[in-house]
Amino acid sequence: MSLGHKQQCREIITKAICGKGRKFSTVTHTVTPPHNPTSILGAWIINHEYEAVAAGDGIEVIGTYDINIWYSYDQNSQTDVAKETVSYVENVPLSYLDPKHRASTVEVSAESTQEPSCVEASVSSNGESVLIRVEREFAVELIAETKVNVIVSPHGCGDDDKDYDFGTVEADFDELDPDSLDDEL
C-alpha cells in the first residue's frame, strides 16, 4: 500500500538520545614524593569520581582520582608510599548530534568504560619525581527533547494498514552496515 491522501504526518516531541561520543586517552602525571625515589615498587589508582557537563559540541568529563606510588629510596634501603590527588577535565567530542534537539532540555551522562589505570611508572630523569602514564576511556550521551515525525492513519491500525510502501527509503537502508554504526557511536 502506498502513502495516499488518507495518511497524515504528525510531529511528536519526545526525549531521546540526541548525541553520543567516546574517547580513549593516555595522560602522564608527575608525582613528587618526599624522598628522591630509587625505584618504583608499585603504582595504582583509586577513588575515581567524575561528573559530566555539556560544553559546546561535546561533553566535558570533570573528575579526580588518587595516585598511590610505592617506591624505595636511600639506595633501596627504605620504602614509602606517596599519595597525590589528581584533577582532570576530559573533553569528549560527539560523533553524532541531532541538530534539531531543544538545547534548553539537554541532560548529559558519562560512563567510564575503562577506569583510569596506571600502565607505566618510572623515575624521572632528574631523579626527584615519578612519571605515571594513565589510560582512561569514557562513553557519553546527550539526551534532549526532539521531534519525531510519524504517519497517522485516520482509519486506525487494521491488519491491512501494516504494509506501507515507502518508495526509495528501503533502498537507502539496504546499504547500511549495522555493525559499523555501533562502532561510530
PDB file of C-alpha atoms in Angstrom:
ATOM      1  CA  MET A   1       0.000   0.000   0.000  1.00  0.00           C
ATOM      2  CA  SER A   2       1.411   3.390  -0.868  1.00  0.00           C
ATOM      3  CA  LEU A   3       1.035   6.553   1.171  1.00  0.00           C
ATOM      4  CA  GLY A   4      -2.034   8.226  -0.205  1.00  0.00           C
ATOM      5  CA  HIS A   5      -4.046  11.246   0.660  1.00  0.00           C
ATOM      6  CA  LYS A   6      -5.659   9.437   3.598  1.00  0.00           C
ATOM      7  CA  GLN A   7      -2.489   9.412   5.749  1.00  0.00           C
ATOM      8  CA  GLN A   8      -1.313  12.435   7.635  1.00  0.00           C
ATOM      9  CA  CYS A   9       2.005  13.260   9.252  1.00  0.00           C
ATOM     10  CA  ARG A  10       2.339  14.306  12.899  1.00  0.00           C
ATOM     11  CA  GLU A  11       5.266  15.601  14.879  1.00  0.00           C
ATOM     12  CA  ILE A  12       5.827  14.076  18.301  1.00  0.00           C
ATOM     13  CA  ILE A  13       8.060  15.809  20.819  1.00  0.00           C
ATOM     14  CA  THR A  14       9.903  13.225  22.863  1.00  0.00           C
ATOM     15  CA  LYS A  15      13.004  12.854  24.970  1.00  0.00           C
ATOM     16  CA  ALA A  16      15.681  10.866  23.113  1.00  0.00           C
ATOM     17  CA  ILE A  17      19.408  10.293  22.875  1.00  0.00           C
ATOM     18  CA  CYS A  18      20.444  13.089  20.513  1.00  0.00           C
ATOM     19  CA  GLY A  19      24.208  12.719  20.695  1.00  0.00           C
ATOM     20  CA  LYS A  20      26.873  10.149  21.501  1.00  0.00           C
ATOM     21  CA  GLY A  21      30.620  10.120  21.826  1.00  0.00           C
ATOM     22  CA  ARG A  22      33.543   8.032  23.069  1.00  0.00           C
ATOM     23  CA  LYS A  23      37.139   8.934  23.853  1.00  0.00           C
ATOM     24  CA  PHE A  24      40.181   6.952  24.896  1.00  0.00           C
ATOM     25  CA  SER A  25      43.128   8.923  26.206  1.00  0.00           C
ATOM     26  CA  THR A  26      46.556   8.477  27.711  1.00  0.00           C
ATOM     27  CA  VAL A  27      47.980  11.122  30.040  1.00  0.00           C
ATOM     28  CA  THR A  28      51.179  11.435  32.058  1.00  0.00           C
ATOM     29  CA  HIS A  29      51.208  12.770  35.613  1.00  0.00           C
ATOM     30  CA  THR A  30      54.247  13.803  37.625  1.00  0.00           C
ATOM     31  CA  VAL A  31      54.240  12.960  41.324  1.00  0.00           C
ATOM     32  CA  THR A  32      56.995  14.277  43.573  1.00  0.00           C
ATOM     33  CA  PRO A  33      57.384  12.100  46.701  1.00  0.00           C
ATOM     34  CA  PRO A  34      59.051  13.481  49.893  1.00  0.00           C
ATOM     35  CA  HIS A  35      62.217  11.373  49.234  1.00  0.00           C
ATOM     36  CA  ASN A  36      64.079  11.027  45.927  1.00  0.00           C
ATOM     37  CA  PRO A  37      62.925   7.633  44.592  1.00  0.00           C
ATOM     38  CA  THR A  38      65.437   4.922  43.744  1.00  0.00           C
ATOM     39  CA  SER A  39      62.942   2.511  42.164  1.00  0.00           C
ATOM     40  CA  ILE A  40      59.185   2.078  41.746  1.00  0.00           C
ATOM     41  CA  LEU A  41      57.723  -0.949  43.529  1.00  0.00           C
ATOM     42  CA  GLY A  42      54.084  -0.384  42.533  1.00  0.00           C
ATOM     43  CA  ALA A  43      51.590   2.225  41.374  1.00  0.00           C
ATOM     44  CA  TRP A  44      47.814   2.174  41.405  1.00  0.00           C
ATOM     45  CA  ILE A  45      44.845   4.494  41.102  1.00  0.00           C
ATOM     46  CA  ILE A  46      41.872   4.550  43.472  1.00  0.00           C
ATOM     47  CA  ASN A  47      38.887   6.727  44.444  1.00  0.00           C
ATOM     48  CA  HIS A  48      37.908   7.789  40.913  1.00  0.00           C
ATOM     49  CA  GLU A  49      34.994  10.259  40.875  1.00  0.00           C
ATOM     50  CA  TYR A  50      33.617  12.256  37.938  1.00  0.00           C
ATOM     51  CA  GLU A  51      30.659  14.174  36.557  1.00  0.00           C
ATOM     52  CA  ALA A  52      29.673  15.324  33.064  1.00  0.00           C
ATOM     53  CA  VAL A  53      28.548  18.707  31.716  1.00  0.00           C
ATOM     54  CA  ALA A  54      27.581  19.900  28.227  1.00  0.00           C
ATOM     55  CA  ALA A  55      30.298  22.029  26.619  1.00  0.00           C
ATOM     56  CA  GLY A  56      29.877  23.333  23.079  1.00  0.00           C
ATOM     57  CA  ASP A  57      29.834  20.468  20.569  1.00  0.00           C
ATOM     58  CA  GLY A  58      30.988  17.940  23.151  1.00  0.00           C
ATOM     59  CA  ILE A  59      30.687  16.847  26.738  1.00  0.00           C
ATOM     60  CA  GLU A  60      33.241  17.600  29.420  1.00  0.00           C
ATOM     61  CA  VAL A  61      34.012  14.929  31.982  1.00  0.00           C
ATOM     62  CA  ILE A  62      35.398  16.517  35.145  1.00  0.00           C
ATOM     63  CA  GLY A  63      36.924  14.240  37.737  1.00  0.00           C
ATOM     64  CA  THR A  64      39.542  13.323  40.294  1.00  0.00           C
ATOM     65  CA  TYR A  65      41.455  10.210  41.355  1.00  0.00           C
ATOM     66  CA  ASP A  66      44.154   9.341  43.839  1.00  0.00           C
ATOM     67  CA  ILE A  67      47.551   8.068  42.671  1.00  0.00           C
ATOM     68  CA  ASN A  68      49.425   5.856  45.124  1.00  0.00           C
ATOM     69  CA  ILE A  69      53.091   5.042  44.467  1.00  0.00           C
ATOM     70  CA  TRP A  70      55.035   2.509  46.478  1.00  0.00           C
ATOM     71  CA  TYR A  71      58.702   3.339  46.000  1.00  0.00           C
ATOM     72  CA  SER A  72      62.129   2.755  47.518  1.00  0.00           C
ATOM     73  CA  TYR A  73      64.697   5.419  48.394  1.00  0.00           C
ATOM     74  CA  ASP A  74      68.174   5.744  50.012  1.00  0.00           C
ATOM     75  CA  GLN A  75      69.634   3.191  47.549  1.00  0.00           C
ATOM     76  CA  ASN A  76      66.747   0.728  48.086  1.00  0.00           C
ATOM     77  CA  SER A  77      67.224   0.701  51.883  1.00  0.00           C
ATOM     78  CA  GLN A  78      63.836   2.320  52.731  1.00  0.00           C
ATOM     79  CA  THR A  79      60.305   2.254  51.258  1.00  0.00           C
ATOM     80  CA  ASP A  80      57.353   4.616  51.411  1.00  0.00           C
ATOM     81  CA  VAL A  81      54.000   5.274  49.701  1.00  0.00           C
ATOM     82  CA  ALA A  82      53.429   8.643  48.036  1.00  0.00           C
ATOM     83  CA  LYS A  83      49.814   9.746  47.553  1.00  0.00           C
ATOM     84  CA  GLU A  84      48.515  12.522  45.347  1.00  0.00           C
ATOM     85  CA  THR A  85      45.018  13.517  44.201  1.00  0.00           C
ATOM     86  CA  VAL A  86      44.841  14.462  40.520  1.00  0.00           C
ATOM     87  CA  SER A  87      42.093  16.570  38.916  1.00  0.00           C
ATOM     88  CA  TYR A  88      41.311  16.407  35.204  1.00  0.00           C
ATOM     89  CA  VAL A  89      38.929  17.696  32.536  1.00  0.00           C
ATOM     90  CA  GLU A  90      38.375  15.447  29.510  1.00  0.00           C
ATOM     91  CA  ASN A  91      36.543  16.952  26.520  1.00  0.00           C
ATOM     92  CA  VAL A  92      34.712  14.141  24.705  1.00  0.00           C
ATOM     93  CA  PRO A  93      33.516  15.180  21.214  1.00  0.00           C
ATOM     94  CA  LEU A  94      30.152  13.893  19.967  1.00  0.00           C
ATOM     95  CA  SER A  95      30.391  11.703  16.865  1.00  0.00           C
ATOM     96  CA  TYR A  96      26.651  12.177  16.321  1.00  0.00           C
ATOM     97  CA  LEU A  97      24.465  15.151  17.284  1.00  0.00           C
ATOM     98  CA  ASP A  98      20.828  15.718  16.318  1.00  0.00           C
ATOM     99  CA  PRO A  99      20.810  19.395  15.267  1.00  0.00           C
ATOM    100  CA  LYS A 100      17.064  19.683  15.930  1.00  0.00           C
ATOM    101  CA  HIS A 101      17.212  18.924  19.656  1.00  0.00           C
ATOM    102  CA  ARG A 102      15.940  21.527  22.132  1.00  0.00           C
ATOM    103  CA  ALA A 103      19.053  22.952  23.767  1.00  0.00           C
ATOM    104  CA  SER A 104      17.152  24.080  26.861  1.00  0.00           C
ATOM    105  CA  THR A 105      16.269  20.449  27.714  1.00  0.00           C
ATOM    106  CA  VAL A 106      19.759  18.925  27.443  1.00  0.00           C
ATOM    107  CA  GLU A 107      20.901  16.361  30.006  1.00  0.00           C
ATOM    108  CA  VAL A 108      24.248  14.586  29.740  1.00  0.00           C
ATOM    109  CA  SER A 109      25.677  11.386  31.119  1.00  0.00           C
ATOM    110  CA  ALA A 110      29.120   9.778  31.086  1.00  0.00           C
ATOM    111  CA  GLU A 111      30.298   6.260  31.779  1.00  0.00           C
ATOM    112  CA  SER A 112      33.887   5.302  32.434  1.00  0.00           C
ATOM    113  CA  THR A 113      34.268   2.330  30.077  1.00  0.00           C
ATOM    114  CA  GLN A 114      37.861   1.917  31.248  1.00  0.00           C
ATOM    115  CA  GLU A 115      38.610   3.092  34.759  1.00  0.00           C
ATOM    116  CA  PRO A 116      41.834   5.103  34.966  1.00  0.00           C
ATOM    117  CA  SER A 117      44.700   2.646  35.280  1.00  0.00           C
ATOM    118  CA  CYS A 118      48.444   3.071  35.578  1.00  0.00           C
ATOM    119  CA  VAL A 119      50.189   1.448  32.611  1.00  0.00           C
ATOM    120  CA  GLU A 120      53.724   2.697  33.341  1.00  0.00           C
ATOM    121  CA  ALA A 121      55.585   4.268  36.260  1.00  0.00           C
ATOM    122  CA  SER A 122      59.205   5.418  36.086  1.00  0.00           C
ATOM    123  CA  VAL A 123      61.626   7.654  37.931  1.00  0.00           C
ATOM    124  CA  SER A 124      62.103  10.999  36.142  1.00  0.00           C
ATOM    125  CA  SER A 125      65.437  11.840  34.507  1.00  0.00           C
ATOM    126  CA  ASN A 126      66.384  14.246  37.330  1.00  0.00           C
ATOM    127  CA  GLY A 127      65.640  11.532  39.945  1.00  0.00           C
ATOM    128  CA  GLU A 128      63.318  13.713  42.019  1.00  0.00           C
ATOM    129  CA  SER A 129      59.857  12.643  40.844  1.00  0.00           C
ATOM    130  CA  VAL A 130      57.861   9.765  39.360  1.00  0.00           C
ATOM    131  CA  LEU A 131      56.193   9.828  35.939  1.00  0.00           C
ATOM    132  CA  ILE A 132      52.877   7.950  35.836  1.00  0.00           C
ATOM    133  CA  ARG A 133      51.256   7.107  32.477  1.00  0.00           C
ATOM    134  CA  VAL A 134      47.485   6.605  32.866  1.00  0.00           C
ATOM    135  CA  GLU A 135      44.889   5.272  30.396  1.00  0.00           C
ATOM    136  CA  ARG A 136      41.181   6.094  30.672  1.00  0.00           C
ATOM    137  CA  GLU A 137      38.124   5.934  28.420  1.00  0.00           C
ATOM    138  CA  PHE A 138      34.655   7.485  28.544  1.00  0.00           C
ATOM    139  CA  ALA A 139      31.397   6.984  26.642  1.00  0.00           C
ATOM    140  CA  VAL A 140      28.990   9.933  26.790  1.00  0.00           C
ATOM    141  CA  GLU A 141      25.394  10.613  25.785  1.00  0.00           C
ATOM    142  CA  LEU A 142      23.450  13.825  25.255  1.00  0.00           C
ATOM    143  CA  ILE A 143      19.730  13.454  25.991  1.00  0.00           C
ATOM    144  CA  ALA A 144      17.208  16.129  24.999  1.00  0.00           C
ATOM    145  CA  GLU A 145      13.744  16.732  23.624  1.00  0.00           C
ATOM    146  CA  THR A 146      13.480  16.417  19.848  1.00  0.00           C
ATOM    147  CA  LYS A 147      10.774  15.997  17.199  1.00  0.00           C
ATOM    148  CA  VAL A 148       9.901  12.663  15.626  1.00  0.00           C
ATOM    149  CA  ASN A 149       7.658  12.534  12.534  1.00  0.00           C
ATOM    150  CA  VAL A 150       5.069   9.736  12.332  1.00  0.00           C
ATOM    151  CA  ILE A 151       2.464   8.845   9.727  1.00  0.00           C
ATOM    152  CA  VAL A 152      -1.089   8.771  11.053  1.00  0.00           C
ATOM    153  CA  SER A 153      -3.886   6.749   9.507  1.00  0.00           C
ATOM    154  CA  PRO A 154      -7.324   8.278  10.185  1.00  0.00           C
ATOM    155  CA  HIS A 155      -8.849   4.791   9.951  1.00  0.00           C
ATOM    156  CA  GLY A 156      -6.782   3.221  12.748  1.00  0.00           C
ATOM    157  CA  CYS A 157      -4.466   0.253  12.534  1.00  0.00           C
ATOM    158  CA  GLY A 158      -6.220  -2.588  10.819  1.00  0.00           C
ATOM    159  CA  ASP A 159      -4.302  -5.609   9.604  1.00  0.00           C
ATOM    160  CA  ASP A 160      -4.423  -4.223   6.041  1.00  0.00           C
ATOM    161  CA  ASP A 161      -2.632  -0.994   7.089  1.00  0.00           C
ATOM    162  CA  LYS A 162       0.667  -2.694   8.071  1.00  0.00           C
ATOM    163  CA  ASP A 163       2.083  -2.918   4.531  1.00  0.00           C
ATOM    164  CA  TYR A 164       3.203   0.581   3.602  1.00  0.00           C
ATOM    165  CA  ASP A 165       5.288   1.338   0.531  1.00  0.00           C
ATOM    166  CA  PHE A 166       7.906   3.921   1.473  1.00  0.00           C
ATOM    167  CA  GLY A 167       9.336   4.054  -2.055  1.00  0.00           C
ATOM    168  CA  THR A 168      13.080   4.753  -2.200  1.00  0.00           C
ATOM    169  CA  VAL A 169      13.542   4.797   1.582  1.00  0.00           C
ATOM    170  CA  GLU A 170      14.141   1.000   1.678  1.00  0.00           C
ATOM    171  CA  ALA A 171      16.967   1.265  -0.859  1.00  0.00           C
ATOM    172  CA  ASP A 172      18.790   3.749   1.396  1.00  0.00           C
ATOM    173  CA  PHE A 173      18.757   1.335   4.352  1.00  0.00           C
ATOM    174  CA  ASP A 174      19.993  -1.650   2.301  1.00  0.00           C
ATOM    175  CA  GLU A 175      23.473  -0.118   2.177  1.00  0.00           C
ATOM    176  CA  LEU A 176      23.727   0.415   5.950  1.00  0.00           C
ATOM    177  CA  ASP A 177      26.014  -1.843   7.950  1.00  0.00           C
ATOM    178  CA  PRO A 178      24.543  -2.024  11.472  1.00  0.00           C
ATOM    179  CA  ASP A 179      27.881  -3.162  12.951  1.00  0.00           C
ATOM    180  CA  SER A 180      29.683  -0.050  11.730  1.00  0.00           C
ATOM    181  CA  LEU A 181      27.002   2.211  13.210  1.00  0.00           C
ATOM    182  CA  ASP A 182      27.595   0.792  16.696  1.00  0.00           C
ATOM    183  CA  ASP A 183      31.341   1.403  16.377  1.00  0.00           C
ATOM    184  CA  GLU A 184      30.881   5.004  15.285  1.00  0.00           C
ATOM    185  CA  LEU A 185      28.608   5.806  18.186  1.00  0.00           C
TER     186      LEU A 185
END
